[in-house]
Structures are given as structure tokens and as C-alpha cells.
Coordinates of C-alpha atoms in Angstrom, one line a residue:
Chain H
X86 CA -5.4 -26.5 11.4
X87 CA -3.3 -23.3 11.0
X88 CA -5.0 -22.3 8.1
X89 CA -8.8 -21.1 8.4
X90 CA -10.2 -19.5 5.1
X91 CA -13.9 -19.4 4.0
X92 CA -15.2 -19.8 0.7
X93 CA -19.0 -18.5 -0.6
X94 CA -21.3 -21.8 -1.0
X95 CA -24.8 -22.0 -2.5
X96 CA -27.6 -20.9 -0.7
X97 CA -29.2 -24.0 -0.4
X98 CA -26.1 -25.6 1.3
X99 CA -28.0 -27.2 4.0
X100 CA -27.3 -30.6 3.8
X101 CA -23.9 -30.0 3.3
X102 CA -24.0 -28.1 6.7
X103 CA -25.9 -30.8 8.3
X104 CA -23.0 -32.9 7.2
X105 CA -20.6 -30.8 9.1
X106 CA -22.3 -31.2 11.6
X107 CA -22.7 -34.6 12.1
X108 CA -18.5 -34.9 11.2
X109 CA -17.1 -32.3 14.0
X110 CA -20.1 -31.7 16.5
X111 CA -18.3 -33.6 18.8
X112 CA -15.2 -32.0 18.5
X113 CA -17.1 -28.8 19.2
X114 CA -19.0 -29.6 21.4
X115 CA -16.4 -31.6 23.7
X116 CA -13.9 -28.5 23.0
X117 CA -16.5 -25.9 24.3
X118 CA -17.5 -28.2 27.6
X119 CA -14.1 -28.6 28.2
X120 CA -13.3 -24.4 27.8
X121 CA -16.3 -23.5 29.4
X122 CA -16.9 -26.1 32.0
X123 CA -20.8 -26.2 31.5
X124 CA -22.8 -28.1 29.2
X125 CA -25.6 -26.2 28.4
X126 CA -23.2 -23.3 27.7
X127 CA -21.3 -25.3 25.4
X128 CA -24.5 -26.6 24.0
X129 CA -25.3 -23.0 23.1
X130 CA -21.7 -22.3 21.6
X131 CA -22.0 -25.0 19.5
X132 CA -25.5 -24.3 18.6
X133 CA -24.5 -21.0 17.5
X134 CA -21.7 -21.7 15.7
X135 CA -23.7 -23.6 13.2
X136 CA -26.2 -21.6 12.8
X137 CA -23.7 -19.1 11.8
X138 CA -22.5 -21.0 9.0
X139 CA -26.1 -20.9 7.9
X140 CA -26.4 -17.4 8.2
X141 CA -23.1 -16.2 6.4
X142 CA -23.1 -18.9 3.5
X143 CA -19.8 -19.5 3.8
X144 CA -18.6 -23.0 3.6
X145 CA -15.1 -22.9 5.9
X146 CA -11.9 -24.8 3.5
X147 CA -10.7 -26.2 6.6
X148 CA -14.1 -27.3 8.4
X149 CA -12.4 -29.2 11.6
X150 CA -9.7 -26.0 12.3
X151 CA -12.5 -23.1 11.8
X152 CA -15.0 -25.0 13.9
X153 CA -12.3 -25.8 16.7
X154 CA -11.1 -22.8 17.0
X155 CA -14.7 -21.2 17.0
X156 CA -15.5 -23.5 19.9
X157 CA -12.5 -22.2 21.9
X158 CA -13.5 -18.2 20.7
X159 CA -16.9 -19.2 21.8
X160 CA -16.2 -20.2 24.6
X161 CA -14.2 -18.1 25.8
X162 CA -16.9 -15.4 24.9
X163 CA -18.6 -17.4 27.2
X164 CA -16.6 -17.6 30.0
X165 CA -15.5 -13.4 30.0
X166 CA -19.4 -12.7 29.8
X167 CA -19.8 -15.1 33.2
X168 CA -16.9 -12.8 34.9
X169 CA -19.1 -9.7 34.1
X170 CA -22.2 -11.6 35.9
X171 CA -22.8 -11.2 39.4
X172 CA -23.4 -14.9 40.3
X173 CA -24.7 -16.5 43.1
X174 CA -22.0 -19.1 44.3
X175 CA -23.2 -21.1 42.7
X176 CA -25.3 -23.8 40.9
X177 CA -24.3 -25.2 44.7
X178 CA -27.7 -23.8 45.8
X179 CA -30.1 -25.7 43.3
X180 CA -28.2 -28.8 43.2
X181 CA -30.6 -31.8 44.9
X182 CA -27.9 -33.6 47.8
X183 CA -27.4 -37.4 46.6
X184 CA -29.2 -40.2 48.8
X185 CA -26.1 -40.5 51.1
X186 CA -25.7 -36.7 51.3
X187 CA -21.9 -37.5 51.1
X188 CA -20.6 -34.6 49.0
X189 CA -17.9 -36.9 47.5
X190 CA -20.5 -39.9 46.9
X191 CA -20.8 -39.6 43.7
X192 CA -17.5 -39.6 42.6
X193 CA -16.5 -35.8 42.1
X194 CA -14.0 -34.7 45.5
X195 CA -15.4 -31.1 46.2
X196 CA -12.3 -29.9 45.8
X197 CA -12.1 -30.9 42.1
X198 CA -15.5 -29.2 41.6
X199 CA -13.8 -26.2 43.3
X200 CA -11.1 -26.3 41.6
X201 CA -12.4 -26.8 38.2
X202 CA -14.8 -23.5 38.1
X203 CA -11.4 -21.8 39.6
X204 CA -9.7 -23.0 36.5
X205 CA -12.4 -22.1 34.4
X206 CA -12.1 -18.7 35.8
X207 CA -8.9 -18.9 35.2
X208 CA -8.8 -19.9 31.4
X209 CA -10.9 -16.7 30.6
X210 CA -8.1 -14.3 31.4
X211 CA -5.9 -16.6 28.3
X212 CA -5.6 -15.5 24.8
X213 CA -7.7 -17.9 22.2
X214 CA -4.8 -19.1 20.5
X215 CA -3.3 -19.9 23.9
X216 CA -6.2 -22.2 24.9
X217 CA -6.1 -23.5 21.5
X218 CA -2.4 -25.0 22.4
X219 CA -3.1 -26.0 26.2
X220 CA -6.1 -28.3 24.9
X221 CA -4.1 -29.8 21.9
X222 CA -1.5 -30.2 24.5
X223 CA -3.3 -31.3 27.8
X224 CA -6.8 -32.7 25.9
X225 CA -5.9 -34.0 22.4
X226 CA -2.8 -34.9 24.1
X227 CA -0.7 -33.7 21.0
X228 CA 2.9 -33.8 21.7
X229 CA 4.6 -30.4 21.0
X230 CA 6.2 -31.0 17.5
X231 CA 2.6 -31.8 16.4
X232 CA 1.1 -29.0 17.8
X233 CA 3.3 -26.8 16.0
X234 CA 3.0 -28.2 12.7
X235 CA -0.8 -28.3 12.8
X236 CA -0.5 -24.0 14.1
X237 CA 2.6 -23.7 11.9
X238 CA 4.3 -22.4 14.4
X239 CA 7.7 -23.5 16.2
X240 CA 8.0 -25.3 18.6
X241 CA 9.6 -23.4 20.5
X242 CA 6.8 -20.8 20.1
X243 CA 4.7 -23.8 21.3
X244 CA 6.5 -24.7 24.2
X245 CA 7.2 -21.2 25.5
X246 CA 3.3 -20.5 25.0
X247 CA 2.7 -23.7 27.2
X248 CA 5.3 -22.7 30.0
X249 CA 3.6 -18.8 30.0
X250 CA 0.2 -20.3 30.3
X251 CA 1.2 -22.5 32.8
X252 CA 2.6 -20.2 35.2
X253 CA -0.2 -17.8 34.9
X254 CA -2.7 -20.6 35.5
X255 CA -0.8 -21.0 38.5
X256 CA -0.7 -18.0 39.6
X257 CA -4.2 -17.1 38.8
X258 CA -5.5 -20.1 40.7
X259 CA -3.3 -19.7 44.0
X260 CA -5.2 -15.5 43.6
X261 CA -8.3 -17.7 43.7
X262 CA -7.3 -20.0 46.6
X263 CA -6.7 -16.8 48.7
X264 CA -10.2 -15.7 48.4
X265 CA -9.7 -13.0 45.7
X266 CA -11.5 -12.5 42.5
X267 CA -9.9 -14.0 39.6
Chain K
X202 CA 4.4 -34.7 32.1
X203 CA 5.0 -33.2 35.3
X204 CA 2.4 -33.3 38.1
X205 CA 1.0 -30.0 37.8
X206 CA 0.1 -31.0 34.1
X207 CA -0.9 -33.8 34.8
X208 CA -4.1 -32.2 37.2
X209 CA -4.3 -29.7 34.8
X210 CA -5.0 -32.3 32.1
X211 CA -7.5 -34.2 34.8
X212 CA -9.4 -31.1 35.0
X213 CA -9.8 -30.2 31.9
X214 CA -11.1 -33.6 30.5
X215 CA -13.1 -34.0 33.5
X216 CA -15.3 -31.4 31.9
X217 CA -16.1 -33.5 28.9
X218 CA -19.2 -34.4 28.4
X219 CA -20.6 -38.3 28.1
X220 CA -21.0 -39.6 24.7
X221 CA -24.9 -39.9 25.4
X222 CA -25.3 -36.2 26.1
X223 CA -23.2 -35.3 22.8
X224 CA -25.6 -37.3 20.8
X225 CA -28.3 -35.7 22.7
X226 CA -26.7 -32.2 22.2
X227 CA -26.4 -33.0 18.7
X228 CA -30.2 -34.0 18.2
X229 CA -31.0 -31.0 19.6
X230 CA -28.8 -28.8 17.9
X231 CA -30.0 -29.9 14.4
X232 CA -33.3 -30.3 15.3
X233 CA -33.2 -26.4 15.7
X234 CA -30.6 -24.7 13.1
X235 CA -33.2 -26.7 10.7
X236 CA -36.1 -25.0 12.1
X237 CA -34.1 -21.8 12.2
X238 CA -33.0 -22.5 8.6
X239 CA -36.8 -23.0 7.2
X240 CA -38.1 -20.5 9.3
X241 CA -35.3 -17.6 8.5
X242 CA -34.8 -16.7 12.2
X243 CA -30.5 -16.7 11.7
X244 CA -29.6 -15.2 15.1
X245 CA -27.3 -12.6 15.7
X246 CA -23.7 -13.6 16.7
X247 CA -23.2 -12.9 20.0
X248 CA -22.1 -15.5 21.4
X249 CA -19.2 -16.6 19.1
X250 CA -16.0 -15.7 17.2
X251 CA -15.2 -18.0 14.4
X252 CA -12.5 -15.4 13.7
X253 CA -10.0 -14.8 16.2
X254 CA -9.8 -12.2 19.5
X255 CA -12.9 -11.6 21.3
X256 CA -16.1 -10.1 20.4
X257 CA -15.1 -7.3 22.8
X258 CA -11.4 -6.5 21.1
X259 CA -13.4 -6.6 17.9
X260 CA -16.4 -3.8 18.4
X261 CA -14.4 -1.9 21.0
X262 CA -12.0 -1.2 18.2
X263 CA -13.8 0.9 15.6
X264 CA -15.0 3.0 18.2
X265 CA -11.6 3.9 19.7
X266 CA -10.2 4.6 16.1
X267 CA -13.4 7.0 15.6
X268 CA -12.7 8.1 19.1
X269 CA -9.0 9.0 18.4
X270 CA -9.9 10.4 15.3
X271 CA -12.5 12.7 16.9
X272 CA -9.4 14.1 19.5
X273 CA -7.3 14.6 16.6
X274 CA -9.7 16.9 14.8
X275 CA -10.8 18.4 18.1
X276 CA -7.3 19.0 18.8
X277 CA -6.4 20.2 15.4
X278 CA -9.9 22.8 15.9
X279 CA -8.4 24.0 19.2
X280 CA -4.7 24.5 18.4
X281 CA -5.6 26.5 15.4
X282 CA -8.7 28.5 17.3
X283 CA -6.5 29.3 19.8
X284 CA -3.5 30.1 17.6
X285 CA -5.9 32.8 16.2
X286 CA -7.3 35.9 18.4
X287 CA -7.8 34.4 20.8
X288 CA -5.8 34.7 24.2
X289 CA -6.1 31.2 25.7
X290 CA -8.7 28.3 26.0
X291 CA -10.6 26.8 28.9
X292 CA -9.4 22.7 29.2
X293 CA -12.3 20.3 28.0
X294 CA -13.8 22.9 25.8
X295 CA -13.1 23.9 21.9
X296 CA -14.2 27.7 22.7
X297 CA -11.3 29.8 22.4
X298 CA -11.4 32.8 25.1
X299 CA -11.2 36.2 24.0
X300 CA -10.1 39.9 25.1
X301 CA -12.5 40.8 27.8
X302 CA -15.0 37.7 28.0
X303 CA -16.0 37.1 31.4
X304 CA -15.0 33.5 32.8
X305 CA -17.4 32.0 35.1
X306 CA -16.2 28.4 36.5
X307 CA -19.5 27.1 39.1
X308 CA -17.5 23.8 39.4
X309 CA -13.9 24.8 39.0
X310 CA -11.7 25.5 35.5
X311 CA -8.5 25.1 34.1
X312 CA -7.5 27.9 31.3
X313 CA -4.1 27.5 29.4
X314 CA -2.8 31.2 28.1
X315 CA -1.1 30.7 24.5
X316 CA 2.1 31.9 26.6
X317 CA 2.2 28.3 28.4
X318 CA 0.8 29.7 31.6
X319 CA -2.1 27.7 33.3
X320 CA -4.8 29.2 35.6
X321 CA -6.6 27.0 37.6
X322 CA -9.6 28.4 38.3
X323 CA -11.7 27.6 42.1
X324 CA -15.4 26.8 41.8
X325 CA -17.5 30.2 42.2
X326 CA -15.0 32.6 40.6
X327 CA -14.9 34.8 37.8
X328 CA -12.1 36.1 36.1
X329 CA -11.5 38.1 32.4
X330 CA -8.2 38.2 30.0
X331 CA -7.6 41.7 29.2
X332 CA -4.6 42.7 26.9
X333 CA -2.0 44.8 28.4
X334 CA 0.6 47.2 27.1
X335 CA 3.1 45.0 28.2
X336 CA 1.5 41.7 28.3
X337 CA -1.3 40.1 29.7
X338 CA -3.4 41.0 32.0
X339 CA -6.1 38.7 34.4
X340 CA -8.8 40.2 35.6
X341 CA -9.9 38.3 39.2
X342 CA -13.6 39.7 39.8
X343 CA -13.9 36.8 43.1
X344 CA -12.9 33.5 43.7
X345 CA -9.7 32.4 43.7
X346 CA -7.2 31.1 41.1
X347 CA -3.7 29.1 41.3
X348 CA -1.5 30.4 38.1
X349 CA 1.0 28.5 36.7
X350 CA 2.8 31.3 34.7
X351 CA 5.4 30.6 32.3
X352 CA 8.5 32.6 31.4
X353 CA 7.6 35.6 30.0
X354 CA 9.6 35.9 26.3
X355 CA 8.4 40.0 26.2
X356 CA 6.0 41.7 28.7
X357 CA 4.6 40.9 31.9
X358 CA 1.5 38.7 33.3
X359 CA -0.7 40.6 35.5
X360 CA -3.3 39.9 37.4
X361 CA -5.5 42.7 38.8
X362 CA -8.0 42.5 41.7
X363 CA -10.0 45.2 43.4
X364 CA -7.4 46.9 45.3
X365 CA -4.2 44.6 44.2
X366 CA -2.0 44.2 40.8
X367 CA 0.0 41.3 40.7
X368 CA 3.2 41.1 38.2
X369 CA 4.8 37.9 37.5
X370 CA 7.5 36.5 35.2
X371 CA 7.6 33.1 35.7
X372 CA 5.9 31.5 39.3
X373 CA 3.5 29.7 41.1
X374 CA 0.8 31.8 43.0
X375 CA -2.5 32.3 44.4
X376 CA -4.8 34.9 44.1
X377 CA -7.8 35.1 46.1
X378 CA -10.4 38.1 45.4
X379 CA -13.4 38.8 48.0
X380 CA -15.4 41.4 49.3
X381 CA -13.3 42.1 51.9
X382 CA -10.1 42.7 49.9
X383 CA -7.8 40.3 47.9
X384 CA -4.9 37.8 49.4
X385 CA -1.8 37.3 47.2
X386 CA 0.4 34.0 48.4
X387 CA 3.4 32.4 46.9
X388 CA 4.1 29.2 46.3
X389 CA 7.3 29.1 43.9
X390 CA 9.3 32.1 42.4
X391 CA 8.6 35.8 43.2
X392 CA 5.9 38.5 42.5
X393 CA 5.5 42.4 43.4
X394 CA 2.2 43.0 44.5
X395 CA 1.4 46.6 44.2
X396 CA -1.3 48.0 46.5
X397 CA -2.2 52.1 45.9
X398 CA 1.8 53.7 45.8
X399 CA 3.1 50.8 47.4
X400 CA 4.8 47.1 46.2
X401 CA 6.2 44.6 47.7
X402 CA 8.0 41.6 46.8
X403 CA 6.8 37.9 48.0
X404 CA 9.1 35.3 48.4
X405 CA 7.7 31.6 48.5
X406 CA 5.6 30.7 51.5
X407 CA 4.6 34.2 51.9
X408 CA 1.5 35.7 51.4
X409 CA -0.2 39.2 52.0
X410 CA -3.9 40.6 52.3
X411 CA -4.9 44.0 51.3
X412 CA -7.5 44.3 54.2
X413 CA -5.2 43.8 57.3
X414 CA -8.9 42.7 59.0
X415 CA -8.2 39.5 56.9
X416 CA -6.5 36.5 58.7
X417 CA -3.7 34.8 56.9
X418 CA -4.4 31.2 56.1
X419 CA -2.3 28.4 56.3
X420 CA -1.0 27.7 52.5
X421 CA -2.1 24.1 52.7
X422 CA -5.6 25.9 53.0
X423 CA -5.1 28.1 50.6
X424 CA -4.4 25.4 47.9
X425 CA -6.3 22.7 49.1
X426 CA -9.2 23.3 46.5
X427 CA -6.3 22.5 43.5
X428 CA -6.3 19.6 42.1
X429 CA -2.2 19.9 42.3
X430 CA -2.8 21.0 45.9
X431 CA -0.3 18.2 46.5
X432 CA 2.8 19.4 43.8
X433 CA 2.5 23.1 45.1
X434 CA 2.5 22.1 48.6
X435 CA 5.7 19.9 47.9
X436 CA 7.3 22.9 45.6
X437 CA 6.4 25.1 48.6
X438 CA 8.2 22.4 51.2
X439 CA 11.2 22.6 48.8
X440 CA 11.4 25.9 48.8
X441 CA 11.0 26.2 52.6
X442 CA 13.7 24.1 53.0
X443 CA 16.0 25.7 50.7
X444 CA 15.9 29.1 52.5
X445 CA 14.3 29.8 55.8
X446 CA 11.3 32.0 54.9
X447 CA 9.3 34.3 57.5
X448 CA 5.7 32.7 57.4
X449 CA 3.8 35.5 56.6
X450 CA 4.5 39.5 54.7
X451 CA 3.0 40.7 58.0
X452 CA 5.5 39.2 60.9
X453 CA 8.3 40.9 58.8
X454 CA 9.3 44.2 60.9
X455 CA 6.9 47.2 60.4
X456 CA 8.1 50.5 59.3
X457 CA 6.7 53.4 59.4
X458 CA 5.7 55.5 55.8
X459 CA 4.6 59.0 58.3
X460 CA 3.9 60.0 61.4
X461 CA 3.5 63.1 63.2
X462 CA 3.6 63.9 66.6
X463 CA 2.3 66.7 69.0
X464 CA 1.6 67.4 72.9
X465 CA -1.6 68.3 73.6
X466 CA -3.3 70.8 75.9
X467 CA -5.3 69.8 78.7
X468 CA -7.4 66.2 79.2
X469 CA -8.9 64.6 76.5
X470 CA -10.5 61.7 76.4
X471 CA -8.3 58.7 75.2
X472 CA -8.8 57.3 72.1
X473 CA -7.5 55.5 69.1
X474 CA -9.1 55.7 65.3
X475 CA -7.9 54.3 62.5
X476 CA -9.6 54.7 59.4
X477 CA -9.0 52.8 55.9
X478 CA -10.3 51.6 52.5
X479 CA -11.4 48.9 54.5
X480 CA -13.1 49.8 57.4
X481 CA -13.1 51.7 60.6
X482 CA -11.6 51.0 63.9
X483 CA -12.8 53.4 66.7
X484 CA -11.1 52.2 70.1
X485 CA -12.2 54.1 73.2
X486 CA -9.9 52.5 75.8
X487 CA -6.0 53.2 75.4
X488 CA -5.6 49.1 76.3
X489 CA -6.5 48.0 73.2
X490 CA -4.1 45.1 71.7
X491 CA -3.9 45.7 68.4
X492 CA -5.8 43.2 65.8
X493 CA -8.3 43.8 62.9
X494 CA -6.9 47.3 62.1
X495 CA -7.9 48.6 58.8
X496 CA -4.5 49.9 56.6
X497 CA -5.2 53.8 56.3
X498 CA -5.0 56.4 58.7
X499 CA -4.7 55.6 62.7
X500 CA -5.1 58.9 65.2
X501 CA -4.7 58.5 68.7
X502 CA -5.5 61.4 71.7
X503 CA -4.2 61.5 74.6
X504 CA -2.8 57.8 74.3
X505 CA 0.7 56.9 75.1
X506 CA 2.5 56.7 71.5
X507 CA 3.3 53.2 71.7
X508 CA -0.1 52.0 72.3
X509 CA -0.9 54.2 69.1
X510 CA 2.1 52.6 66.9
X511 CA 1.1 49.4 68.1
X512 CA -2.7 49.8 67.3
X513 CA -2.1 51.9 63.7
X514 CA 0.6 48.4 62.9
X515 CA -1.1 45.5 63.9
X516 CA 1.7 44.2 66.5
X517 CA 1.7 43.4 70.0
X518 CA 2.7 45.9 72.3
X519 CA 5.7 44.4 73.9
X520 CA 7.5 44.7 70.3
X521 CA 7.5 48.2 70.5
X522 CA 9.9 50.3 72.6
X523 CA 9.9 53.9 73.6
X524 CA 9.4 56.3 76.7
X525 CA 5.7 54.7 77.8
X526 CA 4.9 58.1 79.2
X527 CA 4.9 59.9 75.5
X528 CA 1.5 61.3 74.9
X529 CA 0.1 62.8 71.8
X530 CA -1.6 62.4 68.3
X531 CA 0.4 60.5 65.3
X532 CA -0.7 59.8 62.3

């Protein structure tokens, strides 16, 4: 996955795109709902990165580790546009209350919810290559060693990335819990 | 895995979607890059980065490596238009400034001299760089200006106002110009202010006015308009506490350049003038106090001659002593 060259195809490589697609939409899809928390933004992403292949002919050597880590630039894209946006907090307004207007009803605490744009928030102020390790870590559920092989990196690079990250997710998260803009 | 990896884990995957609304996603997705493919409507990345960085990074950086190339050349331009005839440059522009070009600053200027001395220029003053025989010399037509001069290698710096010349060697100091007369305060080092025959030395803290009608301002008012108001205030506070400094050139002890005296014959009616480049004072009563007197010439008749050295210097009576019966004219 370390490894993401690009070759020149044939124009009419459509199928062959189509059968990227249908091999790693998932994979970039789930990786960009997971980055940016949204669905229809990571519909978009995803969307966009294929149509991309379309549009520069170029065939990736690697398909799986240039579309993973375009989900995770994507996203991120994503997510540092949102912090430019003035939004309305939030989606909380449109949402229809469920029948028993218990906000933990259906199966999400509130304070998850909260917490999960918060971290969202959060995971824009990381480097790509940083998300790239804290989902192979914390969503592949990759051990370390692994993760380092497929990055070709050490691991100690690996686990000193993981520890950094960690402690600025922390801190960027306890900045959110006091009220202050991430 | 400790706890706080394990919620972030729990978090994270809590975002991922069902497998029903992938497939759907999916559907979707091919559904339109194949309509986008037939029709030729390829859209224009800007929502990914297949690469690596950020979109951002990526198209911020051309433009600050055209940018810094830009200041480079600029820079380049204005070190060699300067180096030239020039006799200094105005910060923020590429024009050099020439012998005798008239410097108008509406919204405030800062000049650099090729010497290393800065003038900071107030908004609504005007200034020119004249050549000197010694040096340079700074023309202050109104306004006021804070210069920064540096240590003069061969020559002087001058700057000339209406009625004052300034000299400097190396110093901080203000030099205000109006239609009154000019004011001359310093903040760090020494100048000689020469007014007509006469020059005097300023210390730090210490300012002087060539129209005594003027008022001497505090120095934080005299600087506030600088944008290093607050550096030459604290240069001026170390100075002050390095030596004790009289607060203004006129507290320090008058003395006199001439005076004659003479008795008088018979009543006149008492009077004090004084007359200078400046104005006129025409006092009728004897018990005038003694403020807004123009520098010049000061005649008194039939006054007692304190009242009349006390008028003609500016001071309060009480600081002068002598026979209070002494009558006649001095000048």
C-alpha cells in the first residue's frame, strides 16, 4: 500500500474502471464515511474519485492503496472545507424526533453523536498519512508491524505516529468539550 | 488496547455505513460516472487528492514561490535603485527618492536614507532630502517626523524647519513643523538645535519650541502617532532612569543674552511689550504673570524690573529676586 504509481491506460478503459469499482467501492466508500462522518459526503468523495480516474486515464498500479489513500485525502478535503463553513449546529435542527422522542431511543447516546462530529472535527486538523495509520490501526484493526510493512515504514515510525495523534486527538477534543472552536 | 482506543476505535467504526446503503451508494455512483463518461461532463477535482497533502498545500504553493520570487526581484530593483542617485526610498514603494523631491505622506510614511537612518513620517506632512556640504539634509515643510538616524561615518544629518536646524549624529528625535514655529524633542542621544545665533544641546526627554507661545507636550503625545510609539517611549524611560533629566529646555534657569537699564523722568504709563518673530505681546497692567511671551524683544516703562524680567522670560515672578522698587526700561 506504500507504493501508489499510475500508469497511462487506453481511452476506452471504462470497463476496466467499472471493474475497480465494483472491487474497492466499499473500501472507499466505508474509509471516507468513517473520515468524514457523513454519508452523503463520502458518497460524493467516492463519486469523485472515480470519475477522476475517468478523466485522467490513468490506470493506478496499486488500485486498493491509491484509492484508499484518495478516500482519506478526500475526505479530509472534506472535512477542512466544513471548518471554513459557518454551520448551523447542526443537522440537529432538520432531524424528525423518533416516536418515543427519547433522544437515546434509537440506539445512538447523544453524547456519542456529540462526540463523534467533535472527533470529526478533530481528525481534520491530522496530516493524511496520519489518518491513514489511525484507521489501519483503530478500523482495519492492523496490528502495528503490519501497518508498517504495508507504509514501509518502521514501526517505530508507526507507533510514535499513533501516540502523537493520540494525544492531540485528546487534546483537541477536551478544546472542544470546553466550548471552544476546534 | 487501552480504553481511550478503544472509544476511539467505537467512534470511528460507528461511522460506517450499512452494507445496504454501500450497495446503494455504489448503484448510484456508477450509474452517474457512466453518464458522465458518455456524456463527457469529467468534473473538475475539487473535492479530492489522490496524491498526497491537501488541495490547499498544493495551489497555495505555486503562488508563494511566484510571490517570493516577485520580493526577490522587487528587492533586487530597490537595493540597486537606491544604491544609484538616489538618497533614500519610501518603505512599500520601488520609487527611489531624489535631491529635492517633495515627500507628501496623507496616511503616514516610513523613508530609509542609504546611511541606515529611518524617518518615520506623521500623516499630513511634507518633507524633502536636500544634499548638504557636509551631509544630508531634511527639509520638514509641516507635519511631524520621528528620525531614527544612524551613525554618521562623514558629515552630519540635518534637518531644517522654518526657523530651526537640527544636527544629529546618531539619535532618536522628533521634529514637529507648524505654522506657529517648530518643536524639537529627544528621545535617545543628543542634538544642537540652532535657532537665529543661538544652539542648544537636548538631552533625552527634553524638548524645545521656537515660538515660546507654544506649549510643550508630554513626549508620550508627541510620539503617540509612531507606530514604535511604544520602543521610544521605553528608550525614553531608560534614559530617564539613567540620569535625572529636567522635563523640559524651558524649566532649565534663564539667562539673560542683553539688557539695558535706565530711570526714567516723570509718570508714564506702565507697560510691558515684547515683540518677536512670532508675535506680539502688548501688556498694559504691570501684574501681568508671564505666559505666551513671543522670544524677541520685551520693553517695559515704568514697571518694576522684575515684573519686566519675568514677563520678557516666561517664569513666574516669585523666581526672580531683586529690589521690587527698581523702575525703568530693559530690553
Amino acid at each position: 500500500m506504500s507504493t501508489v504509481t499510475v500508469s497511462r491506460i487506453m481511452p476506452k478503459s471504462m470497463p476496466q474502471i467499472e471493474d475497480i469499482l465494483r472491487e474497492h467501492h466499499e473500501l472507499v466508500y466505508r474509509s471516507a464515511c468513517i473520515v468524514t462522518g457523513n454519508p452523503d459526503d463520502a458518497e460524493d468523495v467516492s463519486q469523485t474519485i472515480f470519475l477522476r480516474l475517468i478523466a485522467e486515464r490513468v490506470l493506478p498500479k496499486n488500485p486498493k492503496a491509491y484509492l484508499y489513500r484518495a478516500a482519506i485525502n478526500g475526505s479530509l478535503n472534506v472535512l477542512r472545507a466544513r471548518r471554513r463553513q459557518v454551520l448551523i449546529d447542526d443537522n440537529k435542527f432538520f432531524e424528525v424526533p423518533n416516536g418515543s422522542g427519547d433522544p437515546t431511543a434509537s440506539g445512538h447516546s447523544t453524547l456519542d453523536d456529540l462526540l463523534s462530529v467533535q472527533l470529526h472535527q478533530a481528525i481534520a486538523h491530522l496530516s493524511p498519512r496520519t489518518v491513514e495509520i489511525l484507521m489501519l490501526r483503530y478500523v482495519e484493526d492492523l496490528p502495528e508491524p503490519q501497518i508498517a510493512k504495508l507504509l514501509g515504514r518502521s514501526r517505530g515510525t508507526v507507533a510514535v505516529t499513533l501516540f502523537r495523534a493520540l494525544i492531540r486527538l485528546r487534546k483537541l477534543l477536551r478544546t472542544a468539550a470546553s466550548g471552544e472552536k476546534v | 488496547m487501552k480504553r481511550d482506543e478503544e472509544n476511539l476505535a467505537r467512534l470511528l467504526r460507528a461511522s460506517s455505513p450499512s452494507a445496504e446503503r454501500t450497495e446503494l451508494a455504489r448503484v448510484r455512483i456508477l450509474h452517474r460516472i457512466r453518464s458522465a463518461a458518455a456524456s463527457g461532463e469529467l468534473p473538475n477535482d475539487n473535492v479530492i487528492d489522490s496524491r498526497s497533502g491537501n488541495l490547499w498545500r498544493r495551489r497555495a504553493l505555486p503562488v508563494m514561490v511566484a510571490s517570493l520570487a516577485l520580493l526577490a526581484v522587487s528587492a533586487a530593483l530597490w537595493r540597486s535603485r537606491v544604491s544609484d542617485k538616489s538618497l533614500g526610498a519610501m518603505e512599500g514603494s520601488l520609487s527611489s527618492i531624489i535631491a529635492g523631491q517633495v515627500v507628501r505622506s496623507s496616511a503616514g510614511a516610513i523613508l530609509h536614507l542609504k546611511d541606515g537612518s529611518v524617518i518615520e513620517m506623521r500623516p499630513n506632512s511634507e518633507l524633502a532630502l536636500e544634499p548638504a556640504t557636509d551631509g544630508l539634509s531634511i527639509r520638514l515643510n509641516i507635519g511631524s517626523v520621528l528620525i531614527t538616524a544612524a551613525k554618521q561615518h562623514s558629515g552630519h544629518l540635518y534637518v531644517r524647519t522654518r526657523d530651526m536646524t537640527v544636527s544629529v549624529v546618531g539619535t532618536v528625535f522628533l521634529v514637529n513643523a507648524e505654522q506657529a514655529g517648530s518643536r524639537v524633542a529627544v528621545i535617545q542621544g543628543e542634538v544642537r538645535v540652532q535657532q537665529g545665533e543661538s544652539a542648544k544641546k537636548l538631552q533625552p526627554g527634553e524638548q524645545i519650541m521656537s515660538n515660546p507661545l507654544m506649549q510643550p507636550h508630554p513626549m508620550f503625545e508627541e510620539v503617540a502617532w509612531s507606530r514604535t510609539a511604544k520602543t521610544q517611549l521605553a528608550l525614553l524611560q531608560q534614559a530617564a532612569t539613567s540620569a535625572s533629566l529636567p522635563k523640559t529646555a524651558e524649566a532649565a534657569q534663564p539667562q539673560f543674552a542683553a539688557a539695558s537699564i535706565r530711570p526714567v523722568q516723570g509718570e508714564r504709563p506702565t507697560r510691558i511689550r515684547c515683540r518677536g518673530i512670532d508675535g506680539e505681546l502688548d501688556v498694559a497692567s504691570a501684574g501681568f504673570t508671564g505666559t505666551g511671551v513671543p522670544q524677541g524683544r520685551c520693553v517695559g516703562g515704568s514697571v518694576p524690573l522684575l515684573f519686566l524680567v519675568a514677563t520678557a522670560y516666561d517664569i513666574p515672578r516669585e523666581r526672580v529676586s531683586g529690589p521690587t522698587g527698581s523702575e525703568g526700561q530693559g530690553a
